[in-house]
Coordinates of C-alpha atoms in Angstrom, one line a residue:
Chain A
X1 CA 6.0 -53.3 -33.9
X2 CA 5.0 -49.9 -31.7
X3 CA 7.0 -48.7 -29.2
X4 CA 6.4 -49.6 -25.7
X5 CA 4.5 -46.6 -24.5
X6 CA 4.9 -45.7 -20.8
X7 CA 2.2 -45.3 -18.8
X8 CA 0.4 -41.9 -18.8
X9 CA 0.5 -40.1 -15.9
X10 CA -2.0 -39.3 -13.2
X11 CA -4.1 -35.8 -13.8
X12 CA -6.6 -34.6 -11.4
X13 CA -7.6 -36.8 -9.0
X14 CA -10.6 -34.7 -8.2
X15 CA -11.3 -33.1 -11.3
X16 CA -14.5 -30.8 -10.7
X17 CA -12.4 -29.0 -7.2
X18 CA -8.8 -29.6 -8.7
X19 CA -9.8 -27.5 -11.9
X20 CA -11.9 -24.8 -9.9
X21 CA -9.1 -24.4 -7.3
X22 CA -6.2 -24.1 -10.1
X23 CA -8.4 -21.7 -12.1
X24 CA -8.8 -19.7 -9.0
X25 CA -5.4 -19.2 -9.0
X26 CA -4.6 -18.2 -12.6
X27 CA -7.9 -15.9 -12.5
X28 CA -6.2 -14.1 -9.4
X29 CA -2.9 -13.8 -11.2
X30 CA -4.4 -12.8 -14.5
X31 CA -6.5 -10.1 -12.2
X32 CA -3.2 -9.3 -10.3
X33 CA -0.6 -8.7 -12.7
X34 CA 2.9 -10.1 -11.3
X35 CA 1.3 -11.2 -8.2
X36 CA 2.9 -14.8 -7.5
X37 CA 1.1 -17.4 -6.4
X38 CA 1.5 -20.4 -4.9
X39 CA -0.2 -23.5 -7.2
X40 CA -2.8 -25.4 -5.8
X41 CA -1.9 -28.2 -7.2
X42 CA 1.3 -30.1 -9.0
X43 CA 0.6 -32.3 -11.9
X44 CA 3.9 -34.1 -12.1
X45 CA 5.1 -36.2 -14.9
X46 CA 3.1 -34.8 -17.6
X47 CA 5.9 -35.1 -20.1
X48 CA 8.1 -32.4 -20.6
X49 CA 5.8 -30.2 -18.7
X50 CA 6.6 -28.4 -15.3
X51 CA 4.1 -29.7 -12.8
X52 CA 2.4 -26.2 -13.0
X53 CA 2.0 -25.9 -16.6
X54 CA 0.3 -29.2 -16.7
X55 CA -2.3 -28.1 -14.1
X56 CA -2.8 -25.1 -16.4
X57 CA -3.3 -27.2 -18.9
X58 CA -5.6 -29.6 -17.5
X59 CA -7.4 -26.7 -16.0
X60 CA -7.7 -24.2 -19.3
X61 CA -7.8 -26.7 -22.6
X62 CA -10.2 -29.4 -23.9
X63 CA -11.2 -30.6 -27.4
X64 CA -12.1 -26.7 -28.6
X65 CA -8.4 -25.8 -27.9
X66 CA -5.7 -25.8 -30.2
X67 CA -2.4 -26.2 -28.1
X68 CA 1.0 -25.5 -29.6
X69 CA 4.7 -27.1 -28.2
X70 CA 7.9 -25.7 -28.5
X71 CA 10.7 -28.1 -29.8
X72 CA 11.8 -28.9 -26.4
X73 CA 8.2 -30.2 -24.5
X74 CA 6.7 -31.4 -28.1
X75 CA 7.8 -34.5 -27.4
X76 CA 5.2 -38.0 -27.4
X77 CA 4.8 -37.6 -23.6
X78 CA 3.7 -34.6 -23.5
X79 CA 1.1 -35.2 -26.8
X80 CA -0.1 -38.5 -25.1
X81 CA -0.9 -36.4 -21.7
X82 CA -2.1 -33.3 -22.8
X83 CA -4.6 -35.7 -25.4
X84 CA -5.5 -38.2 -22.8
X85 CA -6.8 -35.4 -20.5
X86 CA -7.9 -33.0 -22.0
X87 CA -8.5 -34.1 -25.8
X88 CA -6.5 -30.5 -27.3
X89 CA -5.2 -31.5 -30.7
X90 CA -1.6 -29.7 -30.9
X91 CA -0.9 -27.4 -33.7
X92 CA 2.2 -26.7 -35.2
X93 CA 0.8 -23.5 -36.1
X94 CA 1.2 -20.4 -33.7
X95 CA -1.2 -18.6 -35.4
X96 CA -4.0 -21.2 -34.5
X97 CA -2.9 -21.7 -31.1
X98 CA -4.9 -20.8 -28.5
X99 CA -3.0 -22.0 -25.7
X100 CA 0.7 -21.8 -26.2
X101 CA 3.3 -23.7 -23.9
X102 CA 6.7 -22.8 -23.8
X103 CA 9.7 -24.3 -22.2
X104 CA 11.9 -21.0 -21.9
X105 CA 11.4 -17.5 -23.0
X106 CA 13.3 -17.7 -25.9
X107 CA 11.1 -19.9 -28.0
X108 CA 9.2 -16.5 -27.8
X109 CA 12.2 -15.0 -29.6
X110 CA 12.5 -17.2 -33.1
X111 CA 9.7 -16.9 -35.6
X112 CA 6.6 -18.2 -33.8
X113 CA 4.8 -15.4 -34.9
X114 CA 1.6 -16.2 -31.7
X115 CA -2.0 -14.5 -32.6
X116 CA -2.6 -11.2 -31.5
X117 CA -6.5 -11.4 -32.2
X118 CA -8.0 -8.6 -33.9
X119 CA -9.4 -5.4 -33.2
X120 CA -12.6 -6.9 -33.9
X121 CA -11.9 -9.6 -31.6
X122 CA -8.9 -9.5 -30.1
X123 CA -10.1 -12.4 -27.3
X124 CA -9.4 -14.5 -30.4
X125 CA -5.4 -14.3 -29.0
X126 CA -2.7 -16.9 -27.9
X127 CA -2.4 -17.3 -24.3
X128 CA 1.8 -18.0 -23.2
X129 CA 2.4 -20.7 -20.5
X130 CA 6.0 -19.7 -20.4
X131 CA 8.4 -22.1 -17.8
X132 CA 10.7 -19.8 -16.1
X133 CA 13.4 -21.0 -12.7
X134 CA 11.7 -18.6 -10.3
X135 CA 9.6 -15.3 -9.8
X136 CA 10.3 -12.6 -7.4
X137 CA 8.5 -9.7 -6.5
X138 CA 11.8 -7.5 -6.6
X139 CA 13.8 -5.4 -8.9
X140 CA 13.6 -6.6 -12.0
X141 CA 10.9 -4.2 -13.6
X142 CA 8.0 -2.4 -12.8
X143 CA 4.6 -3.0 -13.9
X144 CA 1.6 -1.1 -13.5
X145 CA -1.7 -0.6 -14.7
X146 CA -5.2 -3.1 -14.2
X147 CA -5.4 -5.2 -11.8
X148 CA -2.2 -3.0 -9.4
X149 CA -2.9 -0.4 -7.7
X150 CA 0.2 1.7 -8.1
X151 CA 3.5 -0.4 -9.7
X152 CA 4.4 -3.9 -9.0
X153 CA 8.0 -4.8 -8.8
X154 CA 8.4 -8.0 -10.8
X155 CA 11.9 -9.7 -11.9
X156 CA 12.6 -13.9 -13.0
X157 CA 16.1 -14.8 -14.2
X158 CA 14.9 -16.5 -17.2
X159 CA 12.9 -13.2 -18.3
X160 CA 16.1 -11.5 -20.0
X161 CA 16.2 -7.7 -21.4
X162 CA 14.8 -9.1 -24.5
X163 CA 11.4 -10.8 -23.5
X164 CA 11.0 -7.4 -21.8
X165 CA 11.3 -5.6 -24.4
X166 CA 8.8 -7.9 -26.8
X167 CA 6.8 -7.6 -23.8
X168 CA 7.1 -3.8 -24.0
X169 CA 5.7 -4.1 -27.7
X170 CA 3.1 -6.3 -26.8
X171 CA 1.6 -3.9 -24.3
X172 CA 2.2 -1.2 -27.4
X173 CA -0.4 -3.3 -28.9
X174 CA -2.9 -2.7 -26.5
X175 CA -6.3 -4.2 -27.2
X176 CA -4.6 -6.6 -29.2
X177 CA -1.6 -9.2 -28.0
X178 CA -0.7 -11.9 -26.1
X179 CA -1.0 -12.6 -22.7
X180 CA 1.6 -14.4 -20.2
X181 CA 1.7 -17.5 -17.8
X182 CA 4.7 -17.3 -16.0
X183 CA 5.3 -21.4 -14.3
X184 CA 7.8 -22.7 -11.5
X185 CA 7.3 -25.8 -10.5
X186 CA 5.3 -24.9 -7.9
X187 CA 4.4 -21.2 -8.3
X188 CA 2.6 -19.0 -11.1
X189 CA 2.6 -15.4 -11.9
X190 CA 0.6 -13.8 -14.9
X191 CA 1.1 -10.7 -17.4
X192 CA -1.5 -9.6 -19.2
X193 CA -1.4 -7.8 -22.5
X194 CA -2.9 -4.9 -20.6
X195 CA 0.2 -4.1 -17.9
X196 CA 2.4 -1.7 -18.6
X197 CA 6.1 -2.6 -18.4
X198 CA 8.7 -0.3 -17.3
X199 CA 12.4 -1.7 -17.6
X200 CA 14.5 -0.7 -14.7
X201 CA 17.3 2.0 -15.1
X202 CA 19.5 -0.4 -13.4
X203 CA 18.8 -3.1 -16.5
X204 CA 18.3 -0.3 -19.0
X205 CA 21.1 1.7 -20.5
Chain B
X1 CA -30.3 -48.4 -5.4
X2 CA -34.0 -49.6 -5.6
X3 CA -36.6 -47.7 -8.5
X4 CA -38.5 -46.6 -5.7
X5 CA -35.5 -44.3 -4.6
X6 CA -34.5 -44.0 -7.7
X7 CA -37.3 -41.9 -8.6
X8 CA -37.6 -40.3 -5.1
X9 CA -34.5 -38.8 -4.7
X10 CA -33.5 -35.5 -6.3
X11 CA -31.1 -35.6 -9.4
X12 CA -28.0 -35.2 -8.4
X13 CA -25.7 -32.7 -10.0
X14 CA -22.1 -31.6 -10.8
X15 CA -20.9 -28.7 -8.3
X16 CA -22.7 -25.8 -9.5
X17 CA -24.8 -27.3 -11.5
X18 CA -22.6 -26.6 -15.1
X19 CA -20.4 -29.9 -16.3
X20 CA -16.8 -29.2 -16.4
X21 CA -16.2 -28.8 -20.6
X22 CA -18.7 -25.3 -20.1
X23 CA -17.4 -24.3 -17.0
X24 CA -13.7 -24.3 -18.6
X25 CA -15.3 -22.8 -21.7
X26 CA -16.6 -19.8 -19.4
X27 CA -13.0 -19.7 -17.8
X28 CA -11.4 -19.0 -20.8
X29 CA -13.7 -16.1 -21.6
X30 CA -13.1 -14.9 -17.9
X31 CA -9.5 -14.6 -18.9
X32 CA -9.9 -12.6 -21.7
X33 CA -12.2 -10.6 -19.9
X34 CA -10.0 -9.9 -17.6
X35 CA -7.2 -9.5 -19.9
X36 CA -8.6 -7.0 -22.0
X37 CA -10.5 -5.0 -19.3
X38 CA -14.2 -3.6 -20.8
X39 CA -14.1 -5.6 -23.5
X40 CA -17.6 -8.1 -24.2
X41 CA -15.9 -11.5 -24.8
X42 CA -18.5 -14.0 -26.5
X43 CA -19.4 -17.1 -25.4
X44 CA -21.2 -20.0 -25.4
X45 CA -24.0 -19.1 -22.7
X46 CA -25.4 -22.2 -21.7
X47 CA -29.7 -22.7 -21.3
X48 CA -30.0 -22.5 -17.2
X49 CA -33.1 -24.0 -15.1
X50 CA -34.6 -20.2 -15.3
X51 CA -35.7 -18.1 -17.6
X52 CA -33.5 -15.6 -19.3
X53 CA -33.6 -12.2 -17.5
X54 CA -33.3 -13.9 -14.4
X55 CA -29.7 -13.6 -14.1
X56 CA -28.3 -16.3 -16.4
X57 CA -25.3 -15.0 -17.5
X58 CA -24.5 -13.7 -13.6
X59 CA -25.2 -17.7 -12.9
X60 CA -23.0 -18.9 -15.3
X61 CA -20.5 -16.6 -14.4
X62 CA -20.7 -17.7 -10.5
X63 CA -21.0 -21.2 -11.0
X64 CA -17.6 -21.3 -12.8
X65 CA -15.6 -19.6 -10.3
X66 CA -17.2 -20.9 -7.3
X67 CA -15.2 -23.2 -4.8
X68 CA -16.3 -25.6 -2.5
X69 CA -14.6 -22.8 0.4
X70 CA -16.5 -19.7 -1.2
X71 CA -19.3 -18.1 0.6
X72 CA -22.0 -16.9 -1.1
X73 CA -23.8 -13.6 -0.9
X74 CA -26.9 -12.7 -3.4
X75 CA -28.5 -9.7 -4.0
X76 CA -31.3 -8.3 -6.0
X77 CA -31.4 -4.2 -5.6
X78 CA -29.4 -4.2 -2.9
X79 CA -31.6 -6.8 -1.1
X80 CA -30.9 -10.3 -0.2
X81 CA -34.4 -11.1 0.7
X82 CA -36.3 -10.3 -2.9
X83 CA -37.0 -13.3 -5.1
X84 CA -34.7 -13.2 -7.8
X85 CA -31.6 -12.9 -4.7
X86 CA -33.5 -15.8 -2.8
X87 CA -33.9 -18.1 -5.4
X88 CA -30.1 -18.2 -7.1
X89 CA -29.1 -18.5 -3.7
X90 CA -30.9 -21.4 -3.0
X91 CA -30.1 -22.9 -6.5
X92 CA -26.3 -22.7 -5.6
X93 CA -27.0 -24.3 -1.9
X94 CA -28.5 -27.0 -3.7
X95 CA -26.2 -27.8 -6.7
X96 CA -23.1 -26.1 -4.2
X97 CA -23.8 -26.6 -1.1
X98 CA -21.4 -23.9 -0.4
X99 CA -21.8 -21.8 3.0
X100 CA -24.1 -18.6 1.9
X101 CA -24.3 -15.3 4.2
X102 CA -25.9 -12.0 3.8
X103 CA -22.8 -10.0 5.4
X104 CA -21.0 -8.4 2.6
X105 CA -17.5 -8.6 4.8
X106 CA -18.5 -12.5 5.0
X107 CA -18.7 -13.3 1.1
X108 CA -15.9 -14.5 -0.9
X109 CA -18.2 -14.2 -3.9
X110 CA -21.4 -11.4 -4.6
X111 CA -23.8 -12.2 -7.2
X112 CA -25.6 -8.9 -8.1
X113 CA -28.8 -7.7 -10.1
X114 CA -27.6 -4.0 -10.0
X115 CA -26.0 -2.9 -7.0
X116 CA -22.8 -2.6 -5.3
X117 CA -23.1 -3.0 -1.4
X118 CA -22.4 0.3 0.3
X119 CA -19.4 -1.3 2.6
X120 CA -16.5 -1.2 0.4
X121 CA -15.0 -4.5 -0.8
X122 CA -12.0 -5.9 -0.4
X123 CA -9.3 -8.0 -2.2
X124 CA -9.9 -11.4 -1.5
X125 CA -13.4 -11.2 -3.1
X126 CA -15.3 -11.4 -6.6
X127 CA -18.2 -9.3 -7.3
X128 CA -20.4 -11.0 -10.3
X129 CA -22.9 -8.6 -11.7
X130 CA -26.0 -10.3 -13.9
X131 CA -26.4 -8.1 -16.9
X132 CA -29.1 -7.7 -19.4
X133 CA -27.7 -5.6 -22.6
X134 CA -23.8 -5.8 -22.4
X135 CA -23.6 -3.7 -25.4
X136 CA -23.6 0.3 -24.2
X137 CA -24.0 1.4 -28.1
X138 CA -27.1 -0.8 -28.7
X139 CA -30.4 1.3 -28.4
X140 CA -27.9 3.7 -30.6
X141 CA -26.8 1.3 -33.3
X142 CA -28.4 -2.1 -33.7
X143 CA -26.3 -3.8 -35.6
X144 CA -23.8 -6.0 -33.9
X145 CA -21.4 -5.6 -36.8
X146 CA -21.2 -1.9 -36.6
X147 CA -21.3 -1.8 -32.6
X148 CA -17.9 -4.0 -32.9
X149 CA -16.6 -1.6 -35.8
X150 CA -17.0 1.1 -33.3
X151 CA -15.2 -0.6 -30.2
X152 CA -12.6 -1.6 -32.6
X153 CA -12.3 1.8 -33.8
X154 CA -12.8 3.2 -29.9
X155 CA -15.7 5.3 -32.1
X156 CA -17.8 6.6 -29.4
X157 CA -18.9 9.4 -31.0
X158 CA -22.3 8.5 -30.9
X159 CA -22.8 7.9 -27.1
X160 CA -21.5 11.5 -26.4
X161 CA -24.2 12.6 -28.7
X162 CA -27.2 11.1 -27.0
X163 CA -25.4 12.8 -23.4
X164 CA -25.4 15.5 -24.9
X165 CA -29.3 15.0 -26.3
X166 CA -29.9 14.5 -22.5
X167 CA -28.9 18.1 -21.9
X168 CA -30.6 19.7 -24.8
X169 CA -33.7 18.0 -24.1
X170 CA -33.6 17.8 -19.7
X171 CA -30.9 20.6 -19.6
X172 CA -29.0 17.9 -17.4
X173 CA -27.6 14.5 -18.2
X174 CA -30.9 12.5 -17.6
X175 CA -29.0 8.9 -17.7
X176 CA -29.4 7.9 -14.3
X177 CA -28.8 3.8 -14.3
X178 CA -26.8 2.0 -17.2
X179 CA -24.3 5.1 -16.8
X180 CA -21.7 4.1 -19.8
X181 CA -18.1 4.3 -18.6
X182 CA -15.1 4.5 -20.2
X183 CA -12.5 1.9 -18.9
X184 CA -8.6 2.1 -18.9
X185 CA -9.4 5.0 -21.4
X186 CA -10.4 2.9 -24.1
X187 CA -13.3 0.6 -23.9
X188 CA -17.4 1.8 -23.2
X189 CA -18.5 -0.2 -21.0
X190 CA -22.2 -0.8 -19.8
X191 CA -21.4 -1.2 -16.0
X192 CA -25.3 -3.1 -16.1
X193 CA -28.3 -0.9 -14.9
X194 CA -26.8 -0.4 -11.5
X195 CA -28.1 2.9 -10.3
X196 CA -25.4 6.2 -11.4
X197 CA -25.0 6.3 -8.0
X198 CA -22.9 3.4 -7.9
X199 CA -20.7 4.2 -10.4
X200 CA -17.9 5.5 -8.8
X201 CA -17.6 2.3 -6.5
X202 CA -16.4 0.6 -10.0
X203 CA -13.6 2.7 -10.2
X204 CA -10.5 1.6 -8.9
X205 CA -12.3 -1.1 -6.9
X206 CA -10.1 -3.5 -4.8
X207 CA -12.5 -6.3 -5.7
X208 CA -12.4 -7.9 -8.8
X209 CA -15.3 -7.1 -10.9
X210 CA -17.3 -9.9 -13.5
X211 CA -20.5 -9.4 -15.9
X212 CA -22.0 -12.2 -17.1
X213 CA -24.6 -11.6 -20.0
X214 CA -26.4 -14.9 -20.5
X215 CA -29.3 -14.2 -23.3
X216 CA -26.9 -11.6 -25.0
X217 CA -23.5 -14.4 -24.9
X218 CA -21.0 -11.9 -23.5
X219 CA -19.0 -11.2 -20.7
X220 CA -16.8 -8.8 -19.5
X221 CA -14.3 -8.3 -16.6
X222 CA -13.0 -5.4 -14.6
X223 CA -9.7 -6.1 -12.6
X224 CA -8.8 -4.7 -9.3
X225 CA -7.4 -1.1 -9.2
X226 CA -9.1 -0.2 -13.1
X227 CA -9.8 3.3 -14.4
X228 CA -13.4 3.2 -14.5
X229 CA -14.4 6.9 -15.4
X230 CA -18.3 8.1 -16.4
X231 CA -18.3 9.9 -19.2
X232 CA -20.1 13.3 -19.2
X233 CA -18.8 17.2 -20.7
X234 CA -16.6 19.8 -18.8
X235 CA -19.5 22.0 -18.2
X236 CA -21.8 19.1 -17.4
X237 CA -19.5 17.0 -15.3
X238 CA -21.0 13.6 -14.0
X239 CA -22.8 13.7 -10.3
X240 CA -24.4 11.2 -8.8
X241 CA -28.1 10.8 -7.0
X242 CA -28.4 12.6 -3.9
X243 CA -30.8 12.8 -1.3
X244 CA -30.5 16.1 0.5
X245 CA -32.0 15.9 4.2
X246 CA -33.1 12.1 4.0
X247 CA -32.4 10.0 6.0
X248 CA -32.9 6.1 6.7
X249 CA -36.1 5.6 8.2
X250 CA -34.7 2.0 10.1
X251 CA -31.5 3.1 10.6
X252 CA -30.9 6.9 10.4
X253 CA -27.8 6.4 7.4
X254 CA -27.3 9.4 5.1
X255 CA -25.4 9.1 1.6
X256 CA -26.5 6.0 0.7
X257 CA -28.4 4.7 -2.1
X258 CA -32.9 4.6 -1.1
X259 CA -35.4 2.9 -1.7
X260 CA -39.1 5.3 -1.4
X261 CA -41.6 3.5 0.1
X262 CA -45.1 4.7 -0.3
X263 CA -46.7 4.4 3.4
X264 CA -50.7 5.1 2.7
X265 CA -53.1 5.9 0.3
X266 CA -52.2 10.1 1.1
X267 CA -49.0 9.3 -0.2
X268 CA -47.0 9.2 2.7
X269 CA -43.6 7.9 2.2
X270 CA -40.2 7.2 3.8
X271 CA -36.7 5.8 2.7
X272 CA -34.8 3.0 3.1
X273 CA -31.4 1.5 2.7
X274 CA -31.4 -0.2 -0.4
X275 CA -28.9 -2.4 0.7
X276 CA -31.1 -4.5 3.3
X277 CA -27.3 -6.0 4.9
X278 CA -25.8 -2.5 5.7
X279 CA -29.3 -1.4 6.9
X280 CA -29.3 -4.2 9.4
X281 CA -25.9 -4.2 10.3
X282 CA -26.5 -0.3 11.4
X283 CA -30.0 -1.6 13.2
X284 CA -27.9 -4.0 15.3
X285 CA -25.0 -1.4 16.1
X286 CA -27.4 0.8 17.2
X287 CA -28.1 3.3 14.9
X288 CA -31.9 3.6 14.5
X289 CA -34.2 5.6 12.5
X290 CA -37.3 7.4 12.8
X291 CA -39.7 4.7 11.9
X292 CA -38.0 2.1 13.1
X293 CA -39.8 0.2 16.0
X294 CA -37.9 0.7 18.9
X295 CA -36.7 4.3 18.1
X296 CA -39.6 5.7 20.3
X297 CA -38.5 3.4 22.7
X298 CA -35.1 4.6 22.7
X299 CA -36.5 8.3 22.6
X300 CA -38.3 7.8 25.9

């Protein structure tokens, strides 16, 4: 006999404003590199998904997106909300993902080798919702570049030395690469593949 | 509901007119756009209740990002009163209902058929240009194929070459709307045939900056605070239009972009603000020019 399946939870209750309002917000953050923002709304108990990584979800994928799941949010929940509303098949491909959601920066770290797109096309990229504790616009690092006028200062504990520095290379990449959703569970920052990342002296050595 | 109303009423439609699966489709785009700053992100332009070259892809572009707490400005050449301004305004205060206004410092989001208002914008708002022929390389190369190969390649070779035909044939750079720029040093861009003057408004705007190609499928994004550079040559280094000695006949202003307007069959003519909102705004501060009908008032 199946499992009992829970209930799946609530999405938006007003889905034509919800979406417009939440994709307000990632627009400005994507335009505003490092910028944090408060979300405009919190999806809660979509699975293993913060509440702001499942408005980004609801407000970013349908049936033309492929979404991929690290080990620790690919769990039923999750697959049964993101499917029920929004109709994204997962993938346990990175390469085919277009929306990628992560549960800590260090499923960037293993193998999961995400799509840069191509110099052709290199729109045809993954797109990171990476969880994170918090987001601070202190020391940390320094990003520059579109979308800031001079340098931004920018720092999360979960981002360590090492996602800078993979960040460093995506930016290397430059047209090509992925680009970031950083989620709280309540706030969002963004980092395009076009900001320039400049690690502090203080975290440096 | 009776078939008598049924019939009577007008169709009712989602905000904006799109349904939600396009609307998220054009967000997606948006992001890239934005992401990759100059760069012509296909997508899946929609038909729209009017004809292509009528500002479809500036539509589409609005309709997706509008809010129900947005308010609208539309302009056509700098004017809000010419039909093609009129008319998407009124289709987005019918499928919107949003608040519209003709103030730039009012609107959240500008829908333009190229211009940028002469009042500098600010952060808080979106400035969605409608453009014709995204692709600067086009009337140069007209194969899609090799106009990618050359973005890819940043291969630009070939626009330099017709600047530099300009001067050889004009002995100046005779471009003066559709100006290509060079973005973040390494995508051409078509800024959309917005006047050369207006160029240098692109750069480094505060505002961000949207271009919505519906016939052609592309759009195209430039974030606040981007390098947006004209290209031209050392020795013949991009200028923009001037009018030395003219000024506004309704409202006196000087450095800003005109409009001629032939006054009589002996070919009598005068100038005007092409952007009809900072025009009026100087008319109800004050500032008058020659023609306008109270300055010999004023003067007496």
């Amino acid at each position: 006999m199946p499992m009992p399946q829970q209930a799946i939870a609530q999405g938006f209750t007003d889905l034509t404003h919800q979406s417009q309002q939440s994709f307000k917000a990632i627009m400005d953050a994507m335009a505003q590199p490092g910028k944090i923002y408060d979300a405009p709304h919190k999806v809660d108990n979509a699975g293993a998904l913060n509440p702001v990584a499942a408005m980004t979800a609801l407000t970013l994928c349908d049936a033309e997106t492929l979404i991929y799941l690290d080990e620790a949010l690919n769990t039923p929940e999750t697959r049964q909300f993101l499917a029920f509303h929004t109709g994204a098949a997962t993938t346990s491909d990175p390469q085919k993902a277009q929306f990628a959601f992560l549960s800590s920066a260090e499923a960037l770290e293993g193998d999961h080798n995400f799509n840069m797109g191509n110099h052709e096309y290199p729109d045809q990229s993954s797109t990171v919702i990476i969880a994170v504790n918090d987001l601070a616009n202190q020391a940390g690092v320094t990003l520059s570049g579109p979308g800031i006028e001079t340098s931004r200062a920018f720092a999360s504990s979960s981002l360590n030395q090492q996602f800078w520095q993979q960040a460093e290379a995506n930016n290397a990449e430059y047209p090509l690469g992925i680009d970031h959703i950083f989620v709280t569970e309540t706030q969002l920052a963004a980092l395009p593949r076009s900001t320039k990342i400049k690690l502090d002296p203080a975290q440096g050595e | 509901m009776s078939l008598d109303q049924l019939t009577n009423e007008a169709p009712a439609y989602n905000f904006a007119y799109l349904d939600e699966q396009t609307k998220r489709m054009i967000r997606r785009a948006i992001l890239k756009g934005i992401a990759v700053p100059g760069y012509q992100v296909p997508f899946a332009a929609r038909e729209m209740p009017m004809p292509y070259g009528w500002g479809t892809g500036g539509v589409q572009v609005t309709a997706s990002v509008l809010g129900e707490s947005d308010i609208l400005k539309v302009i056509d050449q700098g004017a809000d009163d010419t039909t093609n301004a009129v008319s998407i305004r009124n289709f987005f205060a019918k499928t919107a209902n949003v608040d519209l206004t003709t103030h730039t410092s009012e609107a959240t989001v500008i829908q333009t058929r190229h211009r940028i208002p002469e009042e500098e914008l600010q952060e808080h708002q979106t400035l969605v240009y409608q453009v014709p022929i995204p692709e600067p390389l086009r009337f140069l190369e007209p194969r899609e194929t090799e106009t990618r190969k050359m973005h890819a390649l940043s291969e630009y070779g070939l626009i330099h070459v017709k600047l530099y035909e300009d001067i050889a044939t004009h002995g100046h750079i005779a471009t003066t709307y559709a100006y290509p720029v060079m973005v973040e040093g390494r995508y051409v861009m078509d800024p959309s045939p917005t006047p050369k003057f207006d160029n240098p408004k692109m750069h480094k705007s505060k505002a961000l900056q949207l271009f919505g190609a519906g016939r052609e499928k592309r759009i195209y994004a430039l974030p606040p605070h981007t390098d947006v550079v004209s290209l031209d040559f050392e020795d013949h280094p991009f200028t923009i239009q001037e009018w030395p000695d003219t000024k506004c006949a309704m409202c006196g202003a000087e450095g800003v972009y005109f409009d001629e307007v032939i006054l009589d069959d002996a070919g009598n003519n005068m100038f005007v603000c092409s952007d009809s909102d900072y025009c009026e705004t100087r008319q109800s501060e004050g500032h008058l020019g020659p023609l306008n009908a109270d300055y010999k008032e004023r003067m007496q």
